[in-house]
Amino acid sequence: MSQSGNPAVEAIDRQILELLAKDGRMSYTDLGRATGLSTSAVHQRVKRLEQRGLILGYGATVNYAEIGVPLTALISIRPIDPSQPDDCPDRLEGLPEIESCWSVAGEESYVLKVRTTTPAELELLLGRIRSAANVSTRTTIVLSTYYENRPVGH
């Protein structure tokens, strides 16, 4: 068993995962050509990878600036009162500007990735985060993104 609790991933399944990580819309026929498997064999393997939890979903890479949320920021948070229950993810789940929430080691407890329209909107969001979760924040604004969501191993 691997550390995640799943049996070891076969080389052909790993290849399928890598191909889908690069292009989640790749057809079963194209996956078959790339792996040397029949279309039906690839389909069965992909379904099995989904059932095992190795494929969690499929998504699009979105141009956020073009849809009106050009400002990306990383917000590190830590509780003001560490003796209180650690329920920040639950308290912040309803804020749609938060794209990701990671539990981290270090001085902060969590890092949030957020997207907003303007610095003024980010400032309002920071107030809502502080209020909702009773936390202090440290914010880093992203100036440029050279790459993001790259497949592992590349």
PDB file of C-alpha atoms in Angstrom:
ATOM      1  CA  MET A   1       0.000   0.000   0.000  1.00  0.00           C
ATOM      2  CA  SER A   2       1.135   3.536  -0.681  1.00  0.00           C
ATOM      3  CA  GLN A   3       1.062   6.253   1.969  1.00  0.00           C
ATOM      4  CA  SER A   4      -2.363   7.403   0.757  1.00  0.00           C
ATOM      5  CA  GLY A   5      -3.887   4.017   1.530  1.00  0.00           C
ATOM      6  CA  ASN A   6      -4.298   3.087  -2.149  1.00  0.00           C
ATOM      7  CA  PRO A   7      -2.528   0.060  -3.531  1.00  0.00           C
ATOM      8  CA  ALA A   8       0.555   0.948  -5.567  1.00  0.00           C
ATOM      9  CA  VAL A   9      -0.227   2.639  -8.857  1.00  0.00           C
ATOM     10  CA  GLU A  10       0.758   0.570 -11.890  1.00  0.00           C
ATOM     11  CA  ALA A  11       3.018   2.232 -14.466  1.00  0.00           C
ATOM     12  CA  ILE A  12       0.264   2.310 -17.101  1.00  0.00           C
ATOM     13  CA  ASP A  13      -2.179   3.911 -14.652  1.00  0.00           C
ATOM     14  CA  ARG A  14       0.464   6.476 -13.685  1.00  0.00           C
ATOM     15  CA  GLN A  15       0.912   7.257 -17.387  1.00  0.00           C
ATOM     16  CA  ILE A  16      -2.857   7.750 -17.771  1.00  0.00           C
ATOM     17  CA  LEU A  17      -2.886  10.038 -14.728  1.00  0.00           C
ATOM     18  CA  GLU A  18      -0.012  12.115 -16.133  1.00  0.00           C
ATOM     19  CA  LEU A  19      -1.711  12.429 -19.522  1.00  0.00           C
ATOM     20  CA  LEU A  20      -5.015  13.493 -17.951  1.00  0.00           C
ATOM     21  CA  ALA A  21      -3.238  15.953 -15.653  1.00  0.00           C
ATOM     22  CA  LYS A  22      -1.857  17.656 -18.785  1.00  0.00           C
ATOM     23  CA  ASP A  23      -5.160  17.493 -20.690  1.00  0.00           C
ATOM     24  CA  GLY A  24      -8.264  16.504 -18.745  1.00  0.00           C
ATOM     25  CA  ARG A  25     -10.282  16.486 -21.981  1.00  0.00           C
ATOM     26  CA  MET A  26      -8.125  13.859 -23.674  1.00  0.00           C
ATOM     27  CA  SER A  27     -10.351  11.252 -25.328  1.00  0.00           C
ATOM     28  CA  TYR A  28     -10.234   7.578 -24.431  1.00  0.00           C
ATOM     29  CA  THR A  29      -9.113   6.919 -28.013  1.00  0.00           C
ATOM     30  CA  ASP A  30      -6.159   9.328 -27.679  1.00  0.00           C
ATOM     31  CA  LEU A  31      -5.307   7.903 -24.246  1.00  0.00           C
ATOM     32  CA  GLY A  32      -5.318   4.443 -25.828  1.00  0.00           C
ATOM     33  CA  ARG A  33      -2.977   5.540 -28.603  1.00  0.00           C
ATOM     34  CA  ALA A  34      -0.587   7.088 -26.082  1.00  0.00           C
ATOM     35  CA  THR A  35      -0.577   4.042 -23.788  1.00  0.00           C
ATOM     36  CA  GLY A  36      -0.946   1.193 -26.269  1.00  0.00           C
ATOM     37  CA  LEU A  37      -4.285   0.114 -24.778  1.00  0.00           C
ATOM     38  CA  SER A  38      -7.651  -0.305 -26.450  1.00  0.00           C
ATOM     39  CA  THR A  39     -10.236   2.420 -25.985  1.00  0.00           C
ATOM     40  CA  SER A  40     -12.385   0.149 -23.792  1.00  0.00           C
ATOM     41  CA  ALA A  41      -9.393  -0.862 -21.645  1.00  0.00           C
ATOM     42  CA  VAL A  42      -8.499   2.808 -21.098  1.00  0.00           C
ATOM     43  CA  HIS A  43     -12.119   3.614 -20.230  1.00  0.00           C
ATOM     44  CA  GLN A  44     -12.170   0.835 -17.621  1.00  0.00           C
ATOM     45  CA  ARG A  45      -8.868   1.996 -16.133  1.00  0.00           C
ATOM     46  CA  VAL A  46      -9.999   5.630 -15.917  1.00  0.00           C
ATOM     47  CA  LYS A  47     -13.242   4.596 -14.198  1.00  0.00           C
ATOM     48  CA  ARG A  48     -11.240   2.486 -11.739  1.00  0.00           C
ATOM     49  CA  LEU A  49      -8.861   5.410 -11.066  1.00  0.00           C
ATOM     50  CA  GLU A  50     -11.888   7.619 -10.364  1.00  0.00           C
ATOM     51  CA  GLN A  51     -13.412   5.000  -8.030  1.00  0.00           C
ATOM     52  CA  ARG A  52     -10.108   4.635  -6.142  1.00  0.00           C
ATOM     53  CA  GLY A  53      -9.994   8.392  -5.598  1.00  0.00           C
ATOM     54  CA  LEU A  54      -6.875   8.939  -7.699  1.00  0.00           C
ATOM     55  CA  ILE A  55      -8.817  11.181 -10.091  1.00  0.00           C
ATOM     56  CA  LEU A  56     -10.748  13.685  -8.014  1.00  0.00           C
ATOM     57  CA  GLY A  57     -12.273  15.668 -10.858  1.00  0.00           C
ATOM     58  CA  TYR A  58     -11.711  17.475 -14.123  1.00  0.00           C
ATOM     59  CA  GLY A  59     -11.426  21.208 -14.581  1.00  0.00           C
ATOM     60  CA  ALA A  60     -10.717  24.059 -16.921  1.00  0.00           C
ATOM     61  CA  THR A  61      -7.842  26.512 -16.686  1.00  0.00           C
ATOM     62  CA  VAL A  62      -9.616  29.845 -16.456  1.00  0.00           C
ATOM     63  CA  ASN A  63      -8.316  33.283 -17.426  1.00  0.00           C
ATOM     64  CA  TYR A  64      -9.441  35.045 -14.244  1.00  0.00           C
ATOM     65  CA  ALA A  65      -8.493  38.527 -15.449  1.00  0.00           C
ATOM     66  CA  GLU A  66     -10.834  38.124 -18.428  1.00  0.00           C
ATOM     67  CA  ILE A  67     -13.778  37.139 -16.215  1.00  0.00           C
ATOM     68  CA  GLY A  68     -13.356  40.119 -13.930  1.00  0.00           C
ATOM     69  CA  VAL A  69     -11.288  38.856 -10.976  1.00  0.00           C
ATOM     70  CA  PRO A  70      -7.728  39.847 -11.907  1.00  0.00           C
ATOM     71  CA  LEU A  71      -6.311  40.199  -8.385  1.00  0.00           C
ATOM     72  CA  THR A  72      -4.915  37.033  -6.800  1.00  0.00           C
ATOM     73  CA  ALA A  73      -3.606  37.033  -3.233  1.00  0.00           C
ATOM     74  CA  LEU A  74      -2.289  34.522  -0.729  1.00  0.00           C
ATOM     75  CA  ILE A  75      -3.502  35.164   2.796  1.00  0.00           C
ATOM     76  CA  SER A  76      -1.793  33.480   5.731  1.00  0.00           C
ATOM     77  CA  ILE A  77      -4.027  33.280   8.796  1.00  0.00           C
ATOM     78  CA  ARG A  78      -3.529  32.356  12.419  1.00  0.00           C
ATOM     79  CA  PRO A  79      -6.010  32.329  15.275  1.00  0.00           C
ATOM     80  CA  ILE A  80      -6.055  35.287  17.627  1.00  0.00           C
ATOM     81  CA  ASP A  81      -6.949  32.913  20.471  1.00  0.00           C
ATOM     82  CA  PRO A  82      -5.189  29.538  19.937  1.00  0.00           C
ATOM     83  CA  SER A  83      -7.247  27.983  22.759  1.00  0.00           C
ATOM     84  CA  GLN A  84     -10.419  28.257  20.634  1.00  0.00           C
ATOM     85  CA  PRO A  85     -11.510  25.337  18.399  1.00  0.00           C
ATOM     86  CA  ASP A  86      -9.664  25.089  15.085  1.00  0.00           C
ATOM     87  CA  ASP A  87     -12.641  25.505  12.778  1.00  0.00           C
ATOM     88  CA  CYS A  88     -11.352  28.185  10.387  1.00  0.00           C
ATOM     89  CA  PRO A  89     -12.029  26.172   7.202  1.00  0.00           C
ATOM     90  CA  ASP A  90     -15.660  25.709   8.260  1.00  0.00           C
ATOM     91  CA  ARG A  91     -16.049  29.380   9.189  1.00  0.00           C
ATOM     92  CA  LEU A  92     -14.601  30.558   5.876  1.00  0.00           C
ATOM     93  CA  GLU A  93     -16.207  28.032   3.535  1.00  0.00           C
ATOM     94  CA  GLY A  94     -19.016  30.399   2.545  1.00  0.00           C
ATOM     95  CA  LEU A  95     -16.719  33.137   1.220  1.00  0.00           C
ATOM     96  CA  PRO A  96     -16.752  32.621  -2.562  1.00  0.00           C
ATOM     97  CA  GLU A  97     -13.576  34.643  -3.149  1.00  0.00           C
ATOM     98  CA  ILE A  98     -11.543  31.919  -1.404  1.00  0.00           C
ATOM     99  CA  GLU A  99     -10.383  29.491  -4.080  1.00  0.00           C
ATOM    100  CA  SER A 100      -8.164  27.275  -1.892  1.00  0.00           C
ATOM    101  CA  CYS A 101      -7.536  26.718   1.808  1.00  0.00           C
ATOM    102  CA  TRP A 102      -4.401  24.830   2.859  1.00  0.00           C
ATOM    103  CA  SER A 103      -3.458  23.752   6.375  1.00  0.00           C
ATOM    104  CA  VAL A 104       0.244  24.567   6.752  1.00  0.00           C
ATOM    105  CA  ALA A 105       3.171  24.104   9.115  1.00  0.00           C
ATOM    106  CA  GLY A 106       4.900  27.187  10.454  1.00  0.00           C
ATOM    107  CA  GLU A 107       3.760  30.328  12.226  1.00  0.00           C
ATOM    108  CA  GLU A 108       0.428  30.474  10.408  1.00  0.00           C
ATOM    109  CA  SER A 109      -2.261  27.822  10.568  1.00  0.00           C
ATOM    110  CA  TYR A 110      -3.683  28.150   7.051  1.00  0.00           C
ATOM    111  CA  VAL A 111      -2.926  29.777   3.719  1.00  0.00           C
ATOM    112  CA  LEU A 112      -5.827  30.944   1.581  1.00  0.00           C
ATOM    113  CA  LYS A 113      -5.686  31.625  -2.137  1.00  0.00           C
ATOM    114  CA  VAL A 114      -8.212  34.316  -3.028  1.00  0.00           C
ATOM    115  CA  ARG A 115      -9.307  36.160  -6.149  1.00  0.00           C
ATOM    116  CA  THR A 116     -10.937  39.593  -6.136  1.00  0.00           C
ATOM    117  CA  THR A 117     -11.706  42.446  -8.496  1.00  0.00           C
ATOM    118  CA  THR A 118      -9.670  45.253  -6.905  1.00  0.00           C
ATOM    119  CA  PRO A 119      -7.416  46.054  -3.949  1.00  0.00           C
ATOM    120  CA  ALA A 120     -10.429  47.685  -2.275  1.00  0.00           C
ATOM    121  CA  GLU A 121     -12.401  44.431  -2.609  1.00  0.00           C
ATOM    122  CA  LEU A 122      -9.425  42.526  -1.166  1.00  0.00           C
ATOM    123  CA  GLU A 123      -9.421  44.889   1.804  1.00  0.00           C
ATOM    124  CA  LEU A 124     -13.126  44.216   2.407  1.00  0.00           C
ATOM    125  CA  LEU A 125     -12.530  40.465   2.084  1.00  0.00           C
ATOM    126  CA  LEU A 126      -9.712  40.622   4.646  1.00  0.00           C
ATOM    127  CA  GLY A 127     -12.114  42.241   7.113  1.00  0.00           C
ATOM    128  CA  ARG A 128     -14.703  39.521   6.487  1.00  0.00           C
ATOM    129  CA  ILE A 129     -12.077  36.781   6.964  1.00  0.00           C
ATOM    130  CA  ARG A 130     -10.806  38.304  10.217  1.00  0.00           C
ATOM    131  CA  SER A 131     -14.315  38.715  11.548  1.00  0.00           C
ATOM    132  CA  ALA A 132     -15.662  35.313  10.486  1.00  0.00           C
ATOM    133  CA  ALA A 133     -12.733  33.247  11.762  1.00  0.00           C
ATOM    134  CA  ASN A 134     -11.303  35.447  14.565  1.00  0.00           C
ATOM    135  CA  VAL A 135      -7.844  35.389  12.969  1.00  0.00           C
ATOM    136  CA  SER A 136      -4.961  37.693  12.151  1.00  0.00           C
ATOM    137  CA  THR A 137      -3.858  37.816   8.528  1.00  0.00           C
ATOM    138  CA  ARG A 138      -0.727  38.380   6.456  1.00  0.00           C
ATOM    139  CA  THR A 139      -1.327  39.019   2.771  1.00  0.00           C
ATOM    140  CA  THR A 140       0.837  38.584  -0.315  1.00  0.00           C
ATOM    141  CA  ILE A 141      -0.504  39.970  -3.597  1.00  0.00           C
ATOM    142  CA  VAL A 142       0.417  38.006  -6.734  1.00  0.00           C
ATOM    143  CA  LEU A 143       1.930  40.281  -9.396  1.00  0.00           C
ATOM    144  CA  SER A 144       2.346  37.687 -12.173  1.00  0.00           C
ATOM    145  CA  THR A 145       1.726  33.972 -12.596  1.00  0.00           C
ATOM    146  CA  TYR A 146       4.278  32.201 -14.756  1.00  0.00           C
ATOM    147  CA  TYR A 147       2.801  28.747 -14.268  1.00  0.00           C
ATOM    148  CA  GLU A 148       0.156  27.189 -12.085  1.00  0.00           C
ATOM    149  CA  ASN A 149      -1.409  23.756 -11.605  1.00  0.00           C
ATOM    150  CA  ARG A 150       1.410  21.994 -13.419  1.00  0.00           C
ATOM    151  CA  PRO A 151       1.288  18.207 -13.453  1.00  0.00           C
ATOM    152  CA  VAL A 152       3.581  16.625 -10.853  1.00  0.00           C
ATOM    153  CA  GLY A 153       7.015  15.625 -12.097  1.00  0.00           C
ATOM    154  CA  HIS A 154       7.398  18.356 -14.717  1.00  0.00           C
TER     155      HIS A 154
END
